PDB file of C-alpha atoms in Angstrom:
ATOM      1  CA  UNK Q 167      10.107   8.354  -7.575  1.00  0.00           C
ATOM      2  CA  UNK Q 168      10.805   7.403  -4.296  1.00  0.00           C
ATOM      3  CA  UNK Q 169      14.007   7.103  -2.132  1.00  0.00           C
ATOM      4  CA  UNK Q 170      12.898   4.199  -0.625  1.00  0.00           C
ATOM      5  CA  UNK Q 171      15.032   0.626  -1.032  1.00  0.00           C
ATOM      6  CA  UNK Q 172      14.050  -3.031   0.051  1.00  0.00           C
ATOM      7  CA  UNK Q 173      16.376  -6.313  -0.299  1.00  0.00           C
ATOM      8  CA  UNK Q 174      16.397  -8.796  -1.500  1.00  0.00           C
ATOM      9  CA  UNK Q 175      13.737  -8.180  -4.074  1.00  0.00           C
ATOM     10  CA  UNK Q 176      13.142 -11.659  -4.115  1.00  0.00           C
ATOM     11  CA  UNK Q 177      13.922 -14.684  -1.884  1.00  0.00           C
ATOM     12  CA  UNK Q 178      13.466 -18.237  -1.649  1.00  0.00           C
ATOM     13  CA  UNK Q 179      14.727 -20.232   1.749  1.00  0.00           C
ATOM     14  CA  UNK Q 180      13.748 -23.461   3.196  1.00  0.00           C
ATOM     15  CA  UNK Q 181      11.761 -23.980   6.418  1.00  0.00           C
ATOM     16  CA  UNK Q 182      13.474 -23.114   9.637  1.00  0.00           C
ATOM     17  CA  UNK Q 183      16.123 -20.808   8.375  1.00  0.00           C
ATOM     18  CA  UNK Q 184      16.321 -17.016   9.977  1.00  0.00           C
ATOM     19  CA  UNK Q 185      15.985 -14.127   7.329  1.00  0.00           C
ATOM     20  CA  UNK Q 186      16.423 -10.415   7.463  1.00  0.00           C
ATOM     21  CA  UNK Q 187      14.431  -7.902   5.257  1.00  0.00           C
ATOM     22  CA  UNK Q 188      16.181  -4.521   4.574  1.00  0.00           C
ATOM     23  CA  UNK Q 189      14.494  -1.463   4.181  1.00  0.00           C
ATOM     24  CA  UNK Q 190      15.884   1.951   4.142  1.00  0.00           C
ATOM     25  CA  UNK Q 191      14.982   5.337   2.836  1.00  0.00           C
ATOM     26  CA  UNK Q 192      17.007   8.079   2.086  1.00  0.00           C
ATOM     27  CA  UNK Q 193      13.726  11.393   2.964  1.00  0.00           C
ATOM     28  CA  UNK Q 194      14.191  10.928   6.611  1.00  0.00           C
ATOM     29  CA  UNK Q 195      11.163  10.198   7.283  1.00  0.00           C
ATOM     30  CA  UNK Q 196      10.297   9.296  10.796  1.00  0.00           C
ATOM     31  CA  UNK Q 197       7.570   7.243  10.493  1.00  0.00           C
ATOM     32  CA  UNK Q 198       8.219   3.789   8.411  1.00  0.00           C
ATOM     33  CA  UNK Q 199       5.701   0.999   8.142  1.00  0.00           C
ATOM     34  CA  UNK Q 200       5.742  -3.012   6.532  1.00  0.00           C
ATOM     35  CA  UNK Q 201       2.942  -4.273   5.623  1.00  0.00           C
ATOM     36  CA  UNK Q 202       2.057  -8.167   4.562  1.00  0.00           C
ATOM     37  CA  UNK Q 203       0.045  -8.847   1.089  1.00  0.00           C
ATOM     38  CA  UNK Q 204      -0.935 -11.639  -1.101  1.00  0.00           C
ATOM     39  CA  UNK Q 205      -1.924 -11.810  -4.045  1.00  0.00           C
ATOM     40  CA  UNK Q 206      -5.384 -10.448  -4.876  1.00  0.00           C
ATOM     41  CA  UNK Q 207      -5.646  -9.507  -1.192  1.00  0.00           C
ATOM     42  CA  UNK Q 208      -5.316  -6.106   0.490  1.00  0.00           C
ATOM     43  CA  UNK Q 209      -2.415  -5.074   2.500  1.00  0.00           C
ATOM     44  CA  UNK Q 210      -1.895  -6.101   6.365  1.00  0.00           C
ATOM     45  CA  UNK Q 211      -0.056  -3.689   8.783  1.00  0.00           C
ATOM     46  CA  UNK Q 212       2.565  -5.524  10.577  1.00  0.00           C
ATOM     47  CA  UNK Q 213       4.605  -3.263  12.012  1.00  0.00           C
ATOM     48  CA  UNK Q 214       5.229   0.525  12.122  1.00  0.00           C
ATOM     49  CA  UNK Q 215       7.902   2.723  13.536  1.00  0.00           C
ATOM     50  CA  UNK Q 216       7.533   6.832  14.998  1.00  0.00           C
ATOM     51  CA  UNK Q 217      11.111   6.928  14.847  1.00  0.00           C
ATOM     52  CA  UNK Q 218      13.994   5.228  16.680  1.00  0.00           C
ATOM     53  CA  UNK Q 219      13.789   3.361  18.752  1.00  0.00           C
ATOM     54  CA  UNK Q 220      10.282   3.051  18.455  1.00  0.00           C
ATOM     55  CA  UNK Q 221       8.398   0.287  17.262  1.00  0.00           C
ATOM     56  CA  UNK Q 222       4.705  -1.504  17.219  1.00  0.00           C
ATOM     57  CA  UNK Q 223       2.775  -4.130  16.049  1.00  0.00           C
ATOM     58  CA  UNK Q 224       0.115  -3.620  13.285  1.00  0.00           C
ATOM     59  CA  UNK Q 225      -3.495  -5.391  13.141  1.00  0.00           C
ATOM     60  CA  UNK Q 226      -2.258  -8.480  11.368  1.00  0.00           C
ATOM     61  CA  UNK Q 227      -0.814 -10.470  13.754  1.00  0.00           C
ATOM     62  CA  UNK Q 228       3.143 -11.629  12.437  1.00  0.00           C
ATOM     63  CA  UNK Q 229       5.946 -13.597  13.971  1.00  0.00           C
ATOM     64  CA  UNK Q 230       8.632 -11.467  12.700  1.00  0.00           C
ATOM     65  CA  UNK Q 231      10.127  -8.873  14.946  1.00  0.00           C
ATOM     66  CA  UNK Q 232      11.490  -5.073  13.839  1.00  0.00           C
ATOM     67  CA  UNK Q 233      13.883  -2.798  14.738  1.00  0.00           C
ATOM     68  CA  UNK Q 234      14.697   1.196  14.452  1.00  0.00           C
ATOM     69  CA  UNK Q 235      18.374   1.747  15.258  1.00  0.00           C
ATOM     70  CA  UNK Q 236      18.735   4.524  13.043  1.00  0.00           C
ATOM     71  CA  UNK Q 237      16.141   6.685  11.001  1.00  0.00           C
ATOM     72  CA  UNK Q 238      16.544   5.738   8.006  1.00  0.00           C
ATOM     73  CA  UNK Q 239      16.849   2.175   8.528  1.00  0.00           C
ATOM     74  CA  UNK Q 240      13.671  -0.332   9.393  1.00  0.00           C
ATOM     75  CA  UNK Q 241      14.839  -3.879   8.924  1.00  0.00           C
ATOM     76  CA  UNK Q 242      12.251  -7.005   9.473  1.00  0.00           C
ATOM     77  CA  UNK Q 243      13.614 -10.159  11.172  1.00  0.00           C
ATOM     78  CA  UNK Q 244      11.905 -14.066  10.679  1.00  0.00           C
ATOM     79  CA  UNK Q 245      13.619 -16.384  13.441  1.00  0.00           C
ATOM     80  CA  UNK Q 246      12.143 -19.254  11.820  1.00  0.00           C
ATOM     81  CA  UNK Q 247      10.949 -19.025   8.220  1.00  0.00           C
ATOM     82  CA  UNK Q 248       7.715 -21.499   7.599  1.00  0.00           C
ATOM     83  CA  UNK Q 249       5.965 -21.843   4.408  1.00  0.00           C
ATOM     84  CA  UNK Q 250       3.127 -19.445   5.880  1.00  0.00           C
ATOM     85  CA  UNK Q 251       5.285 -16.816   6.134  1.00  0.00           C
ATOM     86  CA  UNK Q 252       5.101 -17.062   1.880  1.00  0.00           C
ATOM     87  CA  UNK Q 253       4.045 -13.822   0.999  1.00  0.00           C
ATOM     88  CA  UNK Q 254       5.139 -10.129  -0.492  1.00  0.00           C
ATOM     89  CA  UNK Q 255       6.662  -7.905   2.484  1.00  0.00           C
ATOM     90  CA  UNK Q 256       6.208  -3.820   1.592  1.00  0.00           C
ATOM     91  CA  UNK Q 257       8.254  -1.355   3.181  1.00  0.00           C
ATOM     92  CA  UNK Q 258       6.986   2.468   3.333  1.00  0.00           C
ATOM     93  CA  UNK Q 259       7.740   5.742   5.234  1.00  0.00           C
ATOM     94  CA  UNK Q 260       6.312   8.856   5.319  1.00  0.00           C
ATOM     95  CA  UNK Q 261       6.755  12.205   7.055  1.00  0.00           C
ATOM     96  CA  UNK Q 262       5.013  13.582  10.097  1.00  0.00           C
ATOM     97  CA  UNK Q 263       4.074  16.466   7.792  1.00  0.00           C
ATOM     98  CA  UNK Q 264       2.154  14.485   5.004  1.00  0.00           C
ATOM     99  CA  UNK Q 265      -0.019  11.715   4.627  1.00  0.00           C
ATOM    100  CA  UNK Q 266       1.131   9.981   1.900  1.00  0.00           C
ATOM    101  CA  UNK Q 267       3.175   6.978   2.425  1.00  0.00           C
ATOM    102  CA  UNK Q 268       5.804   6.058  -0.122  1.00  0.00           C
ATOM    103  CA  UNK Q 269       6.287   2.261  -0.405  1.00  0.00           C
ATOM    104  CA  UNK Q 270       9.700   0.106  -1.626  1.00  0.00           C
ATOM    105  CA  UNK Q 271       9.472  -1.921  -4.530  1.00  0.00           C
ATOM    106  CA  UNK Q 272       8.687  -5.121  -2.185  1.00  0.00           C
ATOM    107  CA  UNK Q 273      10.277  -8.177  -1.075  1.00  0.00           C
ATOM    108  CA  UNK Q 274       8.940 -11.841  -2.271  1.00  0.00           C
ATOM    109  CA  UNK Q 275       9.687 -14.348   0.121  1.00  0.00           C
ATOM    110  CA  UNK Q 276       9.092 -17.864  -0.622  1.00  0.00           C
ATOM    111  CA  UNK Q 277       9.221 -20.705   2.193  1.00  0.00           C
ATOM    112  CA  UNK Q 278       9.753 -24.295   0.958  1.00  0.00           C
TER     113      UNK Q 278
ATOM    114  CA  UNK D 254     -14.653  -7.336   8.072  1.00  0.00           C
ATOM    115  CA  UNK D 255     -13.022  -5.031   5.382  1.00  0.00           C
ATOM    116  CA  UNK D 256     -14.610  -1.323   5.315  1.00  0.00           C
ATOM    117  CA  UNK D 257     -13.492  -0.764   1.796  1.00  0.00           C
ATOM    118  CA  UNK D 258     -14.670  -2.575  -0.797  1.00  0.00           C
ATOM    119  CA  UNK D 259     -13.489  -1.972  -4.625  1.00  0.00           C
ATOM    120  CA  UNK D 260     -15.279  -2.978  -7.949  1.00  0.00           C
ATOM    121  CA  UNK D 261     -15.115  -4.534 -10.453  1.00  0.00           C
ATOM    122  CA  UNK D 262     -12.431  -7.020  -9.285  1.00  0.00           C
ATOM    123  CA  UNK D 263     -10.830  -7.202 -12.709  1.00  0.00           C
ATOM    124  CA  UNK D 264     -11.131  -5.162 -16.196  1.00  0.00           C
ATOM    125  CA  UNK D 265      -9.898  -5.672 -19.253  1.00  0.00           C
ATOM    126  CA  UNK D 266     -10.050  -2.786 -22.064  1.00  0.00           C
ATOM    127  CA  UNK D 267      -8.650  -2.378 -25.296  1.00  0.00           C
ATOM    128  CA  UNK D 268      -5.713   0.407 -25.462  1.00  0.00           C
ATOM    129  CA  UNK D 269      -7.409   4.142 -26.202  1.00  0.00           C
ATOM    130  CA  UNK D 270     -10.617   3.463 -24.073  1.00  0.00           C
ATOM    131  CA  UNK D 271     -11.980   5.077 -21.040  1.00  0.00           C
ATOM    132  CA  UNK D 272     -12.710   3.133 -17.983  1.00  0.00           C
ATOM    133  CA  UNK D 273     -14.121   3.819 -14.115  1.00  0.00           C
ATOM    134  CA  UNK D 274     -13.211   2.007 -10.723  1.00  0.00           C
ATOM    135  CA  UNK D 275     -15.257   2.099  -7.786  1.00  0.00           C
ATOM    136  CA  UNK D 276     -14.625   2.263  -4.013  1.00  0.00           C
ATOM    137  CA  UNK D 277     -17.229   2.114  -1.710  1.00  0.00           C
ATOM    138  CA  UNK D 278     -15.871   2.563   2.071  1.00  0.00           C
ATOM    139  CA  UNK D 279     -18.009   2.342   5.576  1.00  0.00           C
ATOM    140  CA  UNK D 280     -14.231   3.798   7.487  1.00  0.00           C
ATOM    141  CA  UNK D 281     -15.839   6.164  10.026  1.00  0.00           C
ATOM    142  CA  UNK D 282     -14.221   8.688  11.202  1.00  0.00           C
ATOM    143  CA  UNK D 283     -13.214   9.870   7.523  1.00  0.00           C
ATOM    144  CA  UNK D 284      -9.501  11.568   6.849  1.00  0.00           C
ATOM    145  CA  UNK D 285      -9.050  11.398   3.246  1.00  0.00           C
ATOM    146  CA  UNK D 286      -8.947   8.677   0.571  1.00  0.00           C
ATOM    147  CA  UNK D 287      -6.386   8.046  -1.688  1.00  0.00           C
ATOM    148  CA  UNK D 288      -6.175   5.813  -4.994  1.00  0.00           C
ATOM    149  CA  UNK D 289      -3.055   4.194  -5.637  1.00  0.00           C
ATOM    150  CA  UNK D 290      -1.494   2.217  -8.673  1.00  0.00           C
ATOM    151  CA  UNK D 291       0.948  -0.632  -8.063  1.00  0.00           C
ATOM    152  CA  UNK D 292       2.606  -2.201 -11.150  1.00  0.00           C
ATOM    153  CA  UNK D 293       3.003  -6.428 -10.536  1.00  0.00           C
ATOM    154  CA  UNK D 294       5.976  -6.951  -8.854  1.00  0.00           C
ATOM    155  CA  UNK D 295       6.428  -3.137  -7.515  1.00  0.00           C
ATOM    156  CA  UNK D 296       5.159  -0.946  -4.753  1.00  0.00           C
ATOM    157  CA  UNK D 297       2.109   1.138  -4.289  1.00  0.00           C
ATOM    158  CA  UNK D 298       2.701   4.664  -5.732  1.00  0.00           C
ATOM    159  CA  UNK D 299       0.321   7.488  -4.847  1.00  0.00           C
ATOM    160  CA  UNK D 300      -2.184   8.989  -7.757  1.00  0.00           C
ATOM    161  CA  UNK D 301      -4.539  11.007  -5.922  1.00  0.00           C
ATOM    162  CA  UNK D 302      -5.346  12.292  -2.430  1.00  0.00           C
ATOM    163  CA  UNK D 303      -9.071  14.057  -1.130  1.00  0.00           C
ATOM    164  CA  UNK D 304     -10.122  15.092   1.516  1.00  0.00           C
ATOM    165  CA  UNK D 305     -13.902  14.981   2.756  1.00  0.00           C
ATOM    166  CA  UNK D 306     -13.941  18.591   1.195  1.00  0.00           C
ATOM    167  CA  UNK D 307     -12.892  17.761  -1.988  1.00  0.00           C
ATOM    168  CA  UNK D 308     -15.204  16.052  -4.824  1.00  0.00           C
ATOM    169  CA  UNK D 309     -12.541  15.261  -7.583  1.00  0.00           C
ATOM    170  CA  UNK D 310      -8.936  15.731  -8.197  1.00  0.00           C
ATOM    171  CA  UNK D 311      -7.323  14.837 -11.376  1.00  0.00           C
ATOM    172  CA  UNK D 312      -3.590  13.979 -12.298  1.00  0.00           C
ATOM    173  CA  UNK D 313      -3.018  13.869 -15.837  1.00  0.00           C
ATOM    174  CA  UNK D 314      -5.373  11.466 -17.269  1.00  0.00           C
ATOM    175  CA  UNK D 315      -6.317   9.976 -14.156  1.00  0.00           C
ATOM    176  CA  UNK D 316      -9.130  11.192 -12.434  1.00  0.00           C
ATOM    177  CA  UNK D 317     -10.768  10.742  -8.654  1.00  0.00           C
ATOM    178  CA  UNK D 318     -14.449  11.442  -7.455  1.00  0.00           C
ATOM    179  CA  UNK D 319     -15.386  11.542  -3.938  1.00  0.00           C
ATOM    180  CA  UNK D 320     -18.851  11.757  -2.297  1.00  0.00           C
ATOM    181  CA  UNK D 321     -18.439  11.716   0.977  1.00  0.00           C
ATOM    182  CA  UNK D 322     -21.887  11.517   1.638  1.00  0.00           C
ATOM    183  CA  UNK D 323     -22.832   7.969   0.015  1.00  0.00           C
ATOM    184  CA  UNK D 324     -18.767   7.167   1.111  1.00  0.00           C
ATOM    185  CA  UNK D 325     -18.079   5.968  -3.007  1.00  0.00           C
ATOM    186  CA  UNK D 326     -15.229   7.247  -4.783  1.00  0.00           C
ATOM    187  CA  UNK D 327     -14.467   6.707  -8.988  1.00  0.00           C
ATOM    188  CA  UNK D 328     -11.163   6.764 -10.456  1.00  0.00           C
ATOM    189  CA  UNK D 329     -11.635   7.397 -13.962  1.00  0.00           C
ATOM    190  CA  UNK D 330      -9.345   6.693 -16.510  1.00  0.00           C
ATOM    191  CA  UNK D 331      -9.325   8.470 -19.667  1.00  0.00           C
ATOM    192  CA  UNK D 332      -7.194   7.261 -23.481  1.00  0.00           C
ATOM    193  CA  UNK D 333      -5.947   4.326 -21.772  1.00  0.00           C
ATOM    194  CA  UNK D 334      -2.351   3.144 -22.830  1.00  0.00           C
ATOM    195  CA  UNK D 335      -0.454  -0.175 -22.145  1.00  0.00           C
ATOM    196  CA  UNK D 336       1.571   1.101 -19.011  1.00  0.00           C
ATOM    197  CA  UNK D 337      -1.900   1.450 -17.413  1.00  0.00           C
ATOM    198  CA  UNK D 338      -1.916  -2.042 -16.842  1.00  0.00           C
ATOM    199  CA  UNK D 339      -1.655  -2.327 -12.984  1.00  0.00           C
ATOM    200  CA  UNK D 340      -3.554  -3.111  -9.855  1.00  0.00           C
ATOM    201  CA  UNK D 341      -5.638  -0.030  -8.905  1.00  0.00           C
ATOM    202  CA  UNK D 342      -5.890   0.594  -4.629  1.00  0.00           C
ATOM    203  CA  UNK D 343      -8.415   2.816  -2.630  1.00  0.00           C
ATOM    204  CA  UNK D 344      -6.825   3.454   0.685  1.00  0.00           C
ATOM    205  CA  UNK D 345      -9.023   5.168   3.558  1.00  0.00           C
ATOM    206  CA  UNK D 346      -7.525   6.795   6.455  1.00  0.00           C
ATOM    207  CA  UNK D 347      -9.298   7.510   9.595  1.00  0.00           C
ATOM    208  CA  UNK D 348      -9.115  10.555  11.984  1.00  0.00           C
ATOM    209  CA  UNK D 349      -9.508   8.343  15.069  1.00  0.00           C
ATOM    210  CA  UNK D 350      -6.284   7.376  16.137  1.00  0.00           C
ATOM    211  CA  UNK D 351      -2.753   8.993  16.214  1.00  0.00           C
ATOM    212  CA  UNK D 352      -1.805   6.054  14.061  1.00  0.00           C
ATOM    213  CA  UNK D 353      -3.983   7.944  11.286  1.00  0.00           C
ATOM    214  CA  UNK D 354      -4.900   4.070  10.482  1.00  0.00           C
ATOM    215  CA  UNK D 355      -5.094   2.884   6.957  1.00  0.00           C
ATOM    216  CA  UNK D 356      -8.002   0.756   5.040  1.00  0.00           C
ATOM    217  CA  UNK D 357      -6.894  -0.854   2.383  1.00  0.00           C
ATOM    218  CA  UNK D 358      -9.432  -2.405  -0.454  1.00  0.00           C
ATOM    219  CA  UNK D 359      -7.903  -5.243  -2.524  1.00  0.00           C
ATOM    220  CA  UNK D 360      -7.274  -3.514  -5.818  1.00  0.00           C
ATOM    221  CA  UNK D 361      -8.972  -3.738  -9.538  1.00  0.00           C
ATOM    222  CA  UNK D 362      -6.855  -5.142 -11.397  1.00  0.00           C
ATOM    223  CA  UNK D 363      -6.845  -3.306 -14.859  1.00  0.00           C
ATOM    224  CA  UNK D 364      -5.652  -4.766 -18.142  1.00  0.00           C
ATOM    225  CA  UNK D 365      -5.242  -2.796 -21.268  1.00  0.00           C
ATOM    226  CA  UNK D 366      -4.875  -4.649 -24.216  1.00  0.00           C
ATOM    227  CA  UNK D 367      -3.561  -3.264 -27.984  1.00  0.00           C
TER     228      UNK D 367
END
């Protein structure tokens, strides 16, 4: 199992309304990763991390922004929630030693 | 374009049964390819990892094929049970880039019934 946490596990907020999605895990692991999925669909890299204060976009392009203040901490900010921004949000990390990445438990966000 | 592509898209067997997913991927350079099982509502967890020197790799009753030559991978299944029930992920990683990129296929989604 894991040491790897994301809140809220599940969230619904209306249109306009800034969230934050936690993720932290307790391996220190440097690199940490989110990635965007839908149901039935594969999962989109939005954003990954080398360590802190490092951070890049992924191939799916997303309005949210990251940060890396400390290791094991990798939240994901929406300014402005809009119902396209409905999806599952997956958090994982892995170390620069292996190439597995461990994933959170996910956050559901749904945007009335 | 996605560069792996998984079949069949959905399965349903009856508790006790074998079953096989495939994975065909066109990811060129190849790193390794991993399968992965996410319960609904959880995150991906890790079941097997090969490299393009390895041809299978079991854990427990689950059990991966890789021919690097043809680029398809199996994950066989073997006495299925209830807590099998999950979405089933081949992920392919590249050498190419210091990101070590990830392709993810969209899952078989495996039902096992009593």
């Amino acid at each position: 199992e894991a040491d790897i946490y994301q809140t809220p596990r599940y969230l619904v907020i209306g249109t306009g309304k800034k969230i934050t999605l936690e993720c932290s895990q307790t391996m220190g692991h440097d690199k940490m990763y989110w990635y965007q999925q839908d149901p039935g669909m594969e999962l989109h890299l939005i954003h990954y991390s080398y360590g802190v204060n490092s951070t890049e976009k992924g191939d799916l392009s997303s309005e949210s922004t990251v940060s890396r203040i400390r290791t094991e901490h990798f939240p994901l900010t929406l300014e402005s929630a809009r119902p396209s921004h409905t999806s599952q949000y997956l958090c994982a990390s892995r170390s620069g030693r292996q190439e597995t990445q461990y994933f959170g438990p996910g956050t559901r966000l749904l945007v009335l | 374009k996605n560069q792996v592509e998984q079949s069949p898209q959905s399965l349903i067997i009856l508790e006790g049964k074998n079953c096989t997913l495939q994975c065909n991927y066109t990811v060129s350079p190849f790193s390794n390819l991993r399968w992965y099982k996410q319960d609904t509502g959880r995150g991906p967890v890790s079941l097997t990892i090969m490299t393009f020197s390895e041809n299978t790799k079991s854990n427990g009753r689950y059990t991966a094929t890789l021919d690097a030559d043809t680029k398809q991978s199996s994950l066989h299944i073997t006495a299925s049970q209830l807590s099998d029930s999950a979405s089933y992920i081949c992920v392919v990683s590249d050498r190419g880039s210091t990101l070590g990129r990830l392709y993810f296929g969209r899952g078989t989604q495996l039902t096992v019934w009593p």
